[in-house]
Coordinates of C-alpha atoms and ligand atoms in Angstrom, one line a residue:
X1 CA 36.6 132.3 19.5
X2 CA 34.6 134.9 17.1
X3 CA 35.4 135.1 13.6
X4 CA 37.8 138.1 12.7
X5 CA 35.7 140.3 10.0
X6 CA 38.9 142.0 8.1
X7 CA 38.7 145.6 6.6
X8 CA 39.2 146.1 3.2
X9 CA 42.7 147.8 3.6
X10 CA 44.0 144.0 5.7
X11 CA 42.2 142.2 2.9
X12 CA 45.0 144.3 0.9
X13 CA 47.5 143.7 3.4
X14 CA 47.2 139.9 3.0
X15 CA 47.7 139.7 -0.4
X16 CA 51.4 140.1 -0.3
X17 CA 51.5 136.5 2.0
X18 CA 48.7 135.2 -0.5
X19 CA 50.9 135.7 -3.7
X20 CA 54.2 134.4 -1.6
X21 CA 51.9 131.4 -1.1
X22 CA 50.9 130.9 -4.4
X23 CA 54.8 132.0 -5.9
X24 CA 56.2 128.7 -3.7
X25 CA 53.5 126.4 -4.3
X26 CA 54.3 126.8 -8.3
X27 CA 57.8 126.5 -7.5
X28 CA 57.6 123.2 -5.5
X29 CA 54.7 122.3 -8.2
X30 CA 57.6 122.8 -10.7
X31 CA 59.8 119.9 -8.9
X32 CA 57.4 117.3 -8.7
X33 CA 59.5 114.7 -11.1
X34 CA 60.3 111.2 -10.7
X35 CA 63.1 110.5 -8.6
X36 CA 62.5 114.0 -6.2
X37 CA 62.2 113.5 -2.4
X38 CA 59.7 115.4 -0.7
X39 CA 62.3 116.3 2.2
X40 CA 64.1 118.0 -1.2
X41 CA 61.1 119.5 -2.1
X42 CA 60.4 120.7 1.4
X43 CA 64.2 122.3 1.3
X44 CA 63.1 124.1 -2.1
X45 CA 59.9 125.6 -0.4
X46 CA 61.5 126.8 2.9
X47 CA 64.6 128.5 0.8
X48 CA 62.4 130.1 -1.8
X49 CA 60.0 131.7 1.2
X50 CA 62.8 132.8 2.9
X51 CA 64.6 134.1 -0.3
X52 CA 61.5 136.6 -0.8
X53 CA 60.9 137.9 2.5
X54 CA 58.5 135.4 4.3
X55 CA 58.4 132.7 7.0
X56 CA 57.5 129.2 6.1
X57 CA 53.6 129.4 7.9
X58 CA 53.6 125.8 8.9
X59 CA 57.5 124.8 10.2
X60 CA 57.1 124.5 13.9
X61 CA 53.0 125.0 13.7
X62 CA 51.7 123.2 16.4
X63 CA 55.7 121.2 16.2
X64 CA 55.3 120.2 12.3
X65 CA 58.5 120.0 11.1
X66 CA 58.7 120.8 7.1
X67 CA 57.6 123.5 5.2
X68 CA 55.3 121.7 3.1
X69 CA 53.1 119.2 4.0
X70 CA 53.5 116.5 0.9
X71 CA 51.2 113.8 0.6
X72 CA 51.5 111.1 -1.9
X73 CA 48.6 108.8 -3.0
X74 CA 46.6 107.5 -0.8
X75 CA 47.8 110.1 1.9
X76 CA 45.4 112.5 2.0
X77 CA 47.0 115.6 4.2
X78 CA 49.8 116.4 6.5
X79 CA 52.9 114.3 5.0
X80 CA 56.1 114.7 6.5
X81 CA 58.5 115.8 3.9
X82 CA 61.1 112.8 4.2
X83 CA 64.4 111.6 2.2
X84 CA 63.1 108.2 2.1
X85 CA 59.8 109.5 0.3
X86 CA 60.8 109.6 -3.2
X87 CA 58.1 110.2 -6.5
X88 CA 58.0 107.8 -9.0
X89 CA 55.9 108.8 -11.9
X90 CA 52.5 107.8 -11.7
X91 CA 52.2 108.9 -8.7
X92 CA 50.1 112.3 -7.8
X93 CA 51.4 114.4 -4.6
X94 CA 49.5 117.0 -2.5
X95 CA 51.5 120.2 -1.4
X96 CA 50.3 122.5 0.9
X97 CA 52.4 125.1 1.9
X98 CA 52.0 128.9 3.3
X99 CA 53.7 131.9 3.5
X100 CA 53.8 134.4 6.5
X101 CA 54.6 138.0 5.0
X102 CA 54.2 141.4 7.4
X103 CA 52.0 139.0 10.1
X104 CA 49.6 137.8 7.5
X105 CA 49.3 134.4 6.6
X106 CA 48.3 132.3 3.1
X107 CA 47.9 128.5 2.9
X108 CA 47.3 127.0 -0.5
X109 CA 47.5 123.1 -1.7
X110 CA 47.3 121.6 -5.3
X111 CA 47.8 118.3 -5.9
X112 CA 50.4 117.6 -9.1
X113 CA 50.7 114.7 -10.8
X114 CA 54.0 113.4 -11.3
X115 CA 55.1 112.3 -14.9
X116 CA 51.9 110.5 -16.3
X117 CA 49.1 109.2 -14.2
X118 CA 46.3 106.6 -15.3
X119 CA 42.9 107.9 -16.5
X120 CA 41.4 107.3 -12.8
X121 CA 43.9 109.4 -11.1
X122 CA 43.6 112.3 -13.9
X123 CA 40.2 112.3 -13.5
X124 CA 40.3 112.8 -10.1
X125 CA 42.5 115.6 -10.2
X126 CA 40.2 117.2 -12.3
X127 CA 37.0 117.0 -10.1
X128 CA 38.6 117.9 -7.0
X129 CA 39.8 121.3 -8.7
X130 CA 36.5 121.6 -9.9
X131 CA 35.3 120.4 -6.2
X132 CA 37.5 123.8 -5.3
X133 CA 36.4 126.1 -7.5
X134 CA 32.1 125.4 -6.8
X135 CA 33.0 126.2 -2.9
X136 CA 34.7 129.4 -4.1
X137 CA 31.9 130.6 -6.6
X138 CA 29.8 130.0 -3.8
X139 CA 31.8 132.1 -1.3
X140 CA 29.6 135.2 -2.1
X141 CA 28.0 137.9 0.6
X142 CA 24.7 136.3 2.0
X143 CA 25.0 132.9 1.0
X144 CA 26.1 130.9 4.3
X145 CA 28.4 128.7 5.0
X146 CA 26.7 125.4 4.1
X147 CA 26.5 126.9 1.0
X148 CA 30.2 126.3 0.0
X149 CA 30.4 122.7 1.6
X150 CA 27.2 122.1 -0.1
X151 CA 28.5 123.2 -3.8
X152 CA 32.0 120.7 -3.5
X153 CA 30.5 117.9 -2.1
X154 CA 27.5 118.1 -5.0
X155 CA 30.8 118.0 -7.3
X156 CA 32.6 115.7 -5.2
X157 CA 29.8 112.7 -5.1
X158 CA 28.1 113.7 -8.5
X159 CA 31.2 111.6 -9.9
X160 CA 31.4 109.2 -7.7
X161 CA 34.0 110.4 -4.9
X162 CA 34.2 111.0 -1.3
X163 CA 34.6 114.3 0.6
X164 CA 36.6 113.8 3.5
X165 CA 34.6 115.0 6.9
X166 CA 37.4 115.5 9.4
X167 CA 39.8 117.5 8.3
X168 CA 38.3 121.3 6.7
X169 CA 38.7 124.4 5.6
X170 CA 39.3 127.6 7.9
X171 CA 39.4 131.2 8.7
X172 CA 42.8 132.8 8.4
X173 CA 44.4 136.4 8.9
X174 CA 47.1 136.9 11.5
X175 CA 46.4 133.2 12.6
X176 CA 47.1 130.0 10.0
X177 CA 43.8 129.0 11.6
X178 CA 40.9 130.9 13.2
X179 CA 36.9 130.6 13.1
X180 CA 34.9 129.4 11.3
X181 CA 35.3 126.4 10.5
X182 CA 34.7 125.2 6.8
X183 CA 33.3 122.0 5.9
X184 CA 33.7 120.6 2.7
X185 CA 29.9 119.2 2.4
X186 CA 27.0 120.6 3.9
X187 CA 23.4 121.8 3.5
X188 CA 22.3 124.8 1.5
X189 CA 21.3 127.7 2.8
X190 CA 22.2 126.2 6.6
X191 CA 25.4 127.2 8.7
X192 CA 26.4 131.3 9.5
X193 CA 25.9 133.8 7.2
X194 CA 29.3 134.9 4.9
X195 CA 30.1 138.6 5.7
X196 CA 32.5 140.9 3.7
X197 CA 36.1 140.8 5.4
X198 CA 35.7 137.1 5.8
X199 CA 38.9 135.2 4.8
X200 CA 38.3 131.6 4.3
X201 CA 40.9 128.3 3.2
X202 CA 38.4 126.8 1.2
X203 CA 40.8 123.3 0.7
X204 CA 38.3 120.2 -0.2
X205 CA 40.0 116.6 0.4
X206 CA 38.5 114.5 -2.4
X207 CA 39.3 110.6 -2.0
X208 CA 38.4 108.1 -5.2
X209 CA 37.2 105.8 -2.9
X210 CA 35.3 105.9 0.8
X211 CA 35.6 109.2 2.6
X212 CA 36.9 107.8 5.9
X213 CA 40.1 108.4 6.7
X214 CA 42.8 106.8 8.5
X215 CA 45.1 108.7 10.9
X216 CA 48.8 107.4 10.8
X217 CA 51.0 106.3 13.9
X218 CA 53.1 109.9 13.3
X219 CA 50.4 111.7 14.9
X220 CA 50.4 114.4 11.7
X221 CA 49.8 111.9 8.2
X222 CA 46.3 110.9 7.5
X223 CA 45.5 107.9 4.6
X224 CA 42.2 107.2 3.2
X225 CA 40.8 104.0 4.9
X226 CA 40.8 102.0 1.4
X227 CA 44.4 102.9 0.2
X228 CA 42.8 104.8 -2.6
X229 CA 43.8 107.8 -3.8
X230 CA 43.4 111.2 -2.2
X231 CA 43.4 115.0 -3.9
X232 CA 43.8 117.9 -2.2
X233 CA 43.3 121.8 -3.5
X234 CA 43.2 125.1 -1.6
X235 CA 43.0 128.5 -2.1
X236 CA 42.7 132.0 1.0
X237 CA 39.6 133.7 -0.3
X238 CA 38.6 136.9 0.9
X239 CA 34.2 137.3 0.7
X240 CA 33.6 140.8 -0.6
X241 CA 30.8 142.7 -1.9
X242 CA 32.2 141.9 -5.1
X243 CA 32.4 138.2 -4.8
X244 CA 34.7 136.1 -3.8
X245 CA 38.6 137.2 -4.2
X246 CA 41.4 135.2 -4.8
X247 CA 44.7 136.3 -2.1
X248 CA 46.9 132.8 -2.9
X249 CA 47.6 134.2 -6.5
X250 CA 50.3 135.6 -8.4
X251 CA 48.7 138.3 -10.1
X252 CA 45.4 140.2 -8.7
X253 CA 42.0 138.2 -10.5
X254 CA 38.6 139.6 -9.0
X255 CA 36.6 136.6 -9.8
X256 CA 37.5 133.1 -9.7
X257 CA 35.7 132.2 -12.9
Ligands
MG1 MG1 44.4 125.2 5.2

């Protein structure tokens, strides 16, 4: 399948699910406390999309149940939101979540911490942000695409973490997923060229520990193979002659940094 090149007036036309996107992922963001289940947080996410016009992108995507995917700890992505799964503080919790608004789609993650974490885990949060933000600087017309997995991996291992190699970022538009692929570690300079009116989920997985993974019997949750902890950030990111531009946002920022 050949990436779909968006004009500037669907780049528009995305934002609307971009900003739903980012408007729930606060809101669920807002509920991370000790003693929330993530089925109750899953509850708030599908009510507030619906509330404001939009269709919970991942409920029924390829049969996932929730709204979110929440991901505690060591679970690195797809967590099925679930009564018994309840926060404690300490504990950090990775939501994805996206928004379907006019046929356009967002996805966006952040990983929250709940109450107050330990040093390690704060410190992990930050770098996998800052793991986000390199691979959206580099999202820029005529750099490629090893470009961007080469920027959050340098971040990534620089202090000491692992980038997760089978799950990645994506192409999105009318489809949660389409081409290209986007790795979250690479080689500069190597990989397709980035063209205006691509739209990327740039979304590193940043463990403490090893970067191997461990799939879980449910088919959909994945754990880091140590049982360390996992972080988890996304952002849709449209490349355009003027850089890289931010659609899972609630107000309109040209430039990431
Ligand atoms: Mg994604």
């Amino acid at each position: 399948m050949a990436i779909i090149i968006k004009t500037p007036g669907e780049v528009e036309a995305m934002k609307a699910a971009g900003r739903l996107s980012a408007m729930v992922l606060r809101e669920v963001g807002r509920h991370c406390k000790p003693g929330v289940s993530t089925l109750e947080l899953d509850e708030i996410a599908e009510t507030f999309i619906r509330e404001h016009g939009g269709v919970p992108a991942f409920k029924g995507y390829g049969g996932f149940p929730g709204s979110i995917c929440a991901s505690v700890n060591e679970q690195i992505i797809h967590g099925i939101p679930s009564k018994d799964v309840v926060l404690q503080g300490g504990d950090i919790i990775s939501i994805d979540t996206g928004a379907i608004v006019d046929g356009w789609v967002g996805d966006n993650a952040w990983t929250f911490a709940v109450g107050t974490v330990s040093p390690q885990k704060k410190r992990l949060l930050e770098v996998g942000e800052k793991c986000m933000w390199a691979g959206i600087e580099a999202a820029q017309v005529g750099n490629r695409l090893g470009d961007v997995g080469h920027a959050i991996q340098s971040v990534a291992e620089a202090a000491g973490y692992g980038v997760v190699r089978e799950y990645v970022g994506h192409g999105i538009g009318r489809n949660m997923h389409e081409e290209p692929n986007v790795p979250n570690y690479g080689r500069k300079h190597r990989g397709i060229e980035l063209l205006p009116g691509m739209v990327l989920a740039i979304e590193p997985m940043i463990n403490q520990g090893t970067h191997r993974t461990r799939p879980m019997p449910d088919g959909w949750l994945v754990c880091t193979r140590d049982g360390k902890p996992s972080v988890h950030f996304e952002k849709t990111v449209a490349v355009t002659p003027d850089g890289p531009v931010l659609l899972t946002v609630e107000e309109d920022h040209l430039r990431p940094l």
